[in-house]
Amino acid sequence: MRSITVELGERSYPIHIGSGLLQGIGERCQEAGFPLRSPLLVVSDSEVAPHFLATVESSLQAQGYTVVSHIIPAGEASKSLAVYEEVITTAIQAGLDRSSAVLALGGGVVGDLAGFVAASYMRGIGFLQIPTTILAHDSSVGGKVAVNHPLAKNMIGAFYQPSMVLYDLDTLRTLPPRQISSGLAEVVKHGLILDRDFAYWCRDHAAELLELNVEALGYALERGCAIKAAVIGNDEREHGQRAILNLGHTIGHAIEAVGGYGVFLHGEAIAIGMAGSALLAAKLGKDKSIYEDTVSMLSALALPVRLPAQYGEDELMAAMMHDKKFKEGKMTFIVPDAIGSVSIVNDVQQSSVREVIAQLKKEESPW
Amino acid sequence: MRSITVELGERSYPIHIGSGLLQGIGERCQEAGFPLRSPLLVVSDSEVAPHFLATVESSLQAQGYTVVSHIIPAGEASKSLAVYEEVITTAIQAGLDRSSAVLALGGGVVGDLAGFVAASYMRGIGFLQIPTTILAHDSSVGGKVAVNHPLAKNMIGAFYQPSMVLYDLDTLRTLPPRQISSGLAEVVKHGLILDRDFAYWCRDHAAELLELNVEALGYALERGCAIKAAVIGNDEREHGQRAILNLGHTIGHAIEAVGGYGVFLHGEAIAIGMAGSALLAAKLGKDKSIYEDTVSMLSALALPVRLPAQYGEDELMAAMMHDKKFKEGKMTFIVPDAIGSVSIVNDVQQSSVREVIAQLKKEESPW
C-alpha cells in the first residue's frame, strides 16, 4: 500500500492507494476516529454499488458500525439539489449525528454529491472518499464538493476536506478502456504542469497504465495525487496558483459545452485542450517540442489530440467567453513553458485562441 | 459608533454598532474589499424590506455597486431548501461571481438563510450581516448558518463567518416590545454565563434597554457580542466549551417544541429555561441567591420566569430527551455556579429536572 498526506494544517488527511483496501474499510474508519455508536452513511451509484457496496457494508458491520446506504442513479443528473435533499433525508432518518461520517463510494459525481452532504449535514460531519475511477484521483484531492443548479454546473457547494481517501485499485477493473484513458489524462496533466520526469514516465509506461498494472498505476496515482496535493496545499480556496491545475480546461470545457456532455469524456476533452495549450505556447514563442512531446504523451495513453471538423470556432469561442467571463478581448490561459512547467498568462489575444482552434481541427503538422 | 473584532485568525471580522449605519453601507462594502465590478445580493424579508431596503440599495448604488435584492416571506417557513434554491437562482441570474457578496438585512431567519447561500454559492462568497433585531446580536456572531429540513430544524448548514456585521440601532425602533424583551434575554444570558458585572448592569439599566436608549443598548450589544465572540473564538465549531452558550436552551427548546413555535418567543422560552437552570443549581447545592438574582434580572427585562400550568412534565421531558438524545437516565445541563459563571454538568438526574419543571409551574417561592 502507498500512502501520502495532503498537508492542510488541521485539515490534513491521508490518501491510501493499493489493492484489497475495501475489505479493511471498517478498521480504517476506526483509525479515522469515527465512533462505533454513530451511524455511517454510504453513498454510491447504480453502476458502482452492485460491484462493491456489499464488501464495504460487510467490513463496516464487522467492525461494529451501524451502516445505511443510499444509491443514486449513475450520471451527472444526480448532482442535483433534489437528490441532495433525498440523501439528507436518508441521513436524518438513519439518525446520523455530529460524530457520523458520509462515505462516498464511486466516481466524481458520487464524491461531489456525498461531499456536499457531509459538508452541510448538521453543519459538517465526517467524510471519507472511496474513489472507483482514475479520474476521481483528481476530484478526491482538493476538497471541492458541489451539486449543479439547472442554470450552471457546480454552482452550489463547499471546500470541504475528507478525513481520508481510500483508493482501492481493484475497483478500477470494471472501468471501460475509454474511461481509463480519460482518467489518465488528468494524471499526465499533473506531470505536465509540475513534474517533467513523471510526464515522460507516463508516456514510457503507457501500456502498463492502460492495462491497470497495479505497480504502475499505484505509482501514477500516488504521483498525481501528490502533485495536486502540493498545489492545493499552497492555495486551498483557489485564490491564485491553484489555477495551474486548469491546464487544458478552458478549451476542454468549451468542447464539452459545445459538443454536449458525454460526446467526449472529460479527460478526452481536456487532452485536446492540453494539445491546444501547447500550440498556444508555440505561438507565444515557446519551444515547439513542447507540443510534439505533449501530443506523444497523450497519444500513447490513447487520448485524442485533434478536434472533429464539426466543432465551430465561433461556438467554442462563445463558450469560452461565457465560461470565464473574459473581458475586453484578453483571455487567461495556463500555458506550458516546458514539459513540467506552466505559467498563468492573462493577456492572450482572442485571435491567437482562434488560430489554435483552427489548427486543432487540421490533420497536418502545425509547422 | 462602537466596534469590536471577532478574533478567528484569518476569518476574523469586525462588528460595528451604532446609529445611522445603514446610510454608510456602500462605503463599508468597499472597506470590506468587495469590488465594484461584482454584483451584490441583498436578502431581506417582507417585514424588514419596506422599512430599510431602499436605504441599503441607495447607499450601495451611490458607491457604484450593482445591486439585486431578493425578498423572502417573513417567518421561519422561509428557512427551507426551496427558498434557498430560489435565492441561489436570483444570484446566478444576477451574475454574482466569486468576488460578490450576500448582504443579510433582517433577523435570524434572514441571516441563517442568506448566510448559507453565501457559504455555498460558488463554494463560498462574501457575506455581510445587517441584523435588524436584538436577538440577531446572538445569531450574527458565531458563523452558524442553516436552513431547516422538514424532519428537523437547522439540519442543513455550515460554519461560515461574515466579512463584517453592521448593527444599525435605528433598525430596532420598529420592533414590538415583546421582541425587544425576547432579544434582551440572550443579552443578559451572556452576562449570566461569563460577566457578573454586566448581568447586574442589565438589571440596573433595564428601563433604558427596554426604551432602546442608544447609549445603553449600544453598550449592551457590544458586551453581548464581545462575550459571545470570546467563547466562539476558543471553540469555533462547537466541540466543547461553546456549549455554555446554551444556558437555558435545553428547557427553552422543549418549551418551544411542546407549546408550538410562536406561543413563547425564543427569548421568552430561554428566560424560563434560565430560571430553571438556576433552580437546578440550587438542587445541586449552589447558592439560592443565584436563582433570586436571575429571576430579578429577567423580570426587570419584562421576561417570563414561570411556566403556564398546561405544559405537561412528561411532554417536556420527552422533548428534551429527543432534542439531545440523552442516554441512560443522565442529562447534560449548563448550570450556574454563580452569577457570571457556569459549568457543563453531564450527570444530571432526570428526577431533578422533573422537580425543576414542577417548581417552574408554581407561583410560590421554591424554598
Short mmCIF file of N, CA, C and O in Angstrom, two decimals, chain B residues 274-318:
data_model
loop_
_atom_site.label_atom_id
_atom_site.label_comp_id
_atom_site.label_asym_id
_atom_site.label_seq_id
_atom_site.Cartn_x
_atom_site.Cartn_y
_atom_site.Cartn_z
N MET B 274 -33.62 29.62 31.71
CA MET B 274 -32.53 30.10 32.58
C MET B 274 -32.98 30.13 34.04
O MET B 274 -32.18 29.82 34.94
N ALA B 275 -34.25 30.47 34.26
CA ALA B 275 -34.78 30.37 35.64
C ALA B 275 -34.70 28.92 36.11
O ALA B 275 -34.30 28.63 37.25
N GLY B 276 -35.03 27.99 35.20
CA GLY B 276 -34.96 26.57 35.52
C GLY B 276 -33.53 26.13 35.82
O GLY B 276 -33.28 25.35 36.77
N SER B 277 -32.56 26.61 35.05
CA SER B 277 -31.16 26.24 35.29
C SER B 277 -30.70 26.73 36.67
O SER B 277 -29.91 26.05 37.34
N ALA B 278 -31.20 27.90 37.06
CA ALA B 278 -30.82 28.43 38.36
C ALA B 278 -31.45 27.61 39.49
O ALA B 278 -30.83 27.39 40.54
N LEU B 279 -32.68 27.12 39.26
CA LEU B 279 -33.31 26.22 40.23
C LEU B 279 -32.51 24.92 40.34
O LEU B 279 -32.29 24.38 41.43
N LEU B 280 -32.07 24.44 39.18
CA LEU B 280 -31.27 23.21 39.16
C LEU B 280 -29.97 23.41 39.94
O LEU B 280 -29.53 22.52 40.68
N ALA B 281 -29.39 24.61 39.79
CA ALA B 281 -28.16 24.92 40.53
C ALA B 281 -28.40 24.79 42.03
O ALA B 281 -27.58 24.20 42.75
N ALA B 282 -29.54 25.31 42.48
CA ALA B 282 -29.86 25.23 43.91
C ALA B 282 -29.97 23.77 44.35
O ALA B 282 -29.47 23.37 45.40
N LYS B 283 -30.60 22.94 43.49
CA LYS B 283 -30.71 21.50 43.80
C LYS B 283 -29.34 20.84 43.91
O LYS B 283 -29.16 19.86 44.61
N LEU B 284 -28.39 21.36 43.13
CA LEU B 284 -27.05 20.79 43.13
C LEU B 284 -26.17 21.45 44.20
O LEU B 284 -24.95 21.29 44.21
N GLY B 285 -26.82 22.24 45.09
CA GLY B 285 -26.08 22.77 46.24
C GLY B 285 -25.52 24.18 46.06
O GLY B 285 -24.80 24.68 46.94
N LYS B 286 -25.81 24.81 44.92
CA LYS B 286 -25.31 26.18 44.74
C LYS B 286 -26.18 27.15 45.54
O LYS B 286 -27.28 26.82 45.97
N ASP B 287 -25.67 28.36 45.65
CA ASP B 287 -26.35 29.37 46.44
C ASP B 287 -27.72 29.73 45.87
O ASP B 287 -27.87 29.91 44.66
N LYS B 288 -28.71 29.83 46.75
CA LYS B 288 -30.07 30.15 46.30
C LYS B 288 -30.17 31.55 45.73
O LYS B 288 -31.09 31.86 44.96
N SER B 289 -29.23 32.42 46.08
CA SER B 289 -29.28 33.80 45.55
C SER B 289 -29.08 33.82 44.03
O SER B 289 -29.47 34.77 43.37
N ILE B 290 -28.49 32.76 43.48
CA ILE B 290 -28.34 32.70 42.01
C ILE B 290 -29.72 32.74 41.37
O ILE B 290 -29.96 33.49 40.43
N TYR B 291 -30.62 31.94 41.92
CA TYR B 291 -31.98 31.91 41.38
C TYR B 291 -32.68 33.25 41.60
O TYR B 291 -33.26 33.82 40.67
N GLU B 292 -32.58 33.76 42.83
CA GLU B 292 -33.26 35.02 43.14
C GLU B 292 -32.79 36.14 42.20
O GLU B 292 -33.60 36.89 41.64
N ASP B 293 -31.49 36.20 42.01
CA ASP B 293 -30.95 37.29 41.19
C ASP B 293 -31.26 37.09 39.71
O ASP B 293 -31.56 38.04 38.98
N THR B 294 -31.19 35.84 39.26
CA THR B 294 -31.53 35.56 37.86
C THR B 294 -32.96 36.00 37.58
O THR B 294 -33.25 36.66 36.57
N VAL B 295 -33.86 35.62 38.46
CA VAL B 295 -35.27 35.98 38.29
C VAL B 295 -35.46 37.49 38.31
O VAL B 295 -36.22 38.06 37.51
N SER B 296 -34.72 38.17 39.18
CA SER B 296 -34.89 39.64 39.25
C SER B 296 -34.39 40.29 37.97
O SER B 296 -34.96 41.27 37.49
N MET B 297 -33.32 39.76 37.38
CA MET B 297 -32.80 40.31 36.11
C MET B 297 -33.81 40.10 34.98
O MET B 297 -34.09 41.01 34.20
N LEU B 298 -34.32 38.87 34.89
CA LEU B 298 -35.25 38.55 33.81
C LEU B 298 -36.55 39.34 33.96
O LEU B 298 -37.08 39.88 32.97
N SER B 299 -37.03 39.43 35.18
CA SER B 299 -38.28 40.16 35.42
C SER B 299 -38.11 41.64 35.08
O SER B 299 -39.01 42.26 34.51
N ALA B 300 -36.95 42.19 35.41
CA ALA B 300 -36.70 43.59 35.10
C ALA B 300 -36.78 43.84 33.60
O ALA B 300 -37.17 44.91 33.14
N LEU B 301 -36.42 42.84 32.82
CA LEU B 301 -36.45 42.95 31.35
C LEU B 301 -37.80 42.51 30.78
O LEU B 301 -37.93 42.27 29.58
N ALA B 302 -38.81 42.37 31.67
CA ALA B 302 -40.17 42.02 31.26
C ALA B 302 -40.22 40.64 30.60
O ALA B 302 -40.98 40.42 29.66
N LEU B 303 -39.39 39.73 31.14
CA LEU B 303 -39.36 38.36 30.60
C LEU B 303 -40.04 37.40 31.56
O LEU B 303 -39.98 37.59 32.79
N PRO B 304 -40.68 36.34 31.07
CA PRO B 304 -41.34 35.37 31.95
C PRO B 304 -40.32 34.47 32.65
O PRO B 304 -39.24 34.21 32.10
N VAL B 305 -40.66 34.04 33.86
CA VAL B 305 -39.79 33.12 34.60
C VAL B 305 -40.58 31.92 35.13
O VAL B 305 -40.04 31.10 35.86
N ARG B 306 -41.86 31.86 34.73
CA ARG B 306 -42.70 30.74 35.18
C ARG B 306 -43.33 30.08 33.96
O ARG B 306 -43.48 30.70 32.91
N LEU B 307 -43.71 28.84 34.16
CA LEU B 307 -44.26 28.04 33.08
C LEU B 307 -45.77 27.91 33.28
O LEU B 307 -46.20 27.56 34.38
N PRO B 308 -46.59 28.19 32.26
CA PRO B 308 -48.04 28.01 32.42
C PRO B 308 -48.38 26.56 32.78
O PRO B 308 -47.67 25.63 32.37
N ALA B 309 -49.49 26.40 33.52
CA ALA B 309 -49.84 25.10 34.09
C ALA B 309 -50.08 24.03 33.02
O ALA B 309 -49.84 22.84 33.26
N GLN B 310 -50.50 24.44 31.82
CA GLN B 310 -50.86 23.43 30.83
C GLN B 310 -49.67 22.69 30.21
O GLN B 310 -49.86 21.71 29.49
N TYR B 311 -48.44 23.16 30.51
CA TYR B 311 -47.27 22.44 29.97
C TYR B 311 -47.03 21.18 30.78
O TYR B 311 -46.70 21.24 31.96
N GLY B 312 -47.20 20.02 30.15
CA GLY B 312 -47.06 18.75 30.85
C GLY B 312 -45.60 18.38 31.08
O GLY B 312 -44.76 18.53 30.19
N GLU B 313 -45.31 17.87 32.29
CA GLU B 313 -43.94 17.44 32.59
C GLU B 313 -43.47 16.35 31.65
O GLU B 313 -42.34 16.36 31.17
N ASP B 314 -44.36 15.38 31.40
CA ASP B 314 -43.96 14.24 30.56
C ASP B 314 -43.61 14.70 29.14
O ASP B 314 -42.62 14.25 28.56
N GLU B 315 -44.45 15.62 28.63
CA GLU B 315 -44.16 16.10 27.27
C GLU B 315 -42.85 16.87 27.21
O GLU B 315 -42.08 16.73 26.26
N LEU B 316 -42.61 17.71 28.22
CA LEU B 316 -41.38 18.49 28.23
C LEU B 316 -40.16 17.57 28.35
O LEU B 316 -39.15 17.76 27.66
N MET B 317 -40.28 16.57 29.23
CA MET B 317 -39.16 15.62 29.39
C MET B 317 -38.89 14.88 28.08
O MET B 317 -37.74 14.72 27.67
N ALA B 318 -39.98 14.46 27.42
CA ALA B 318 -39.83 13.72 26.15
C ALA B 318 -39.15 14.60 25.11
O ALA B 318 -38.26 14.15 24.36
#
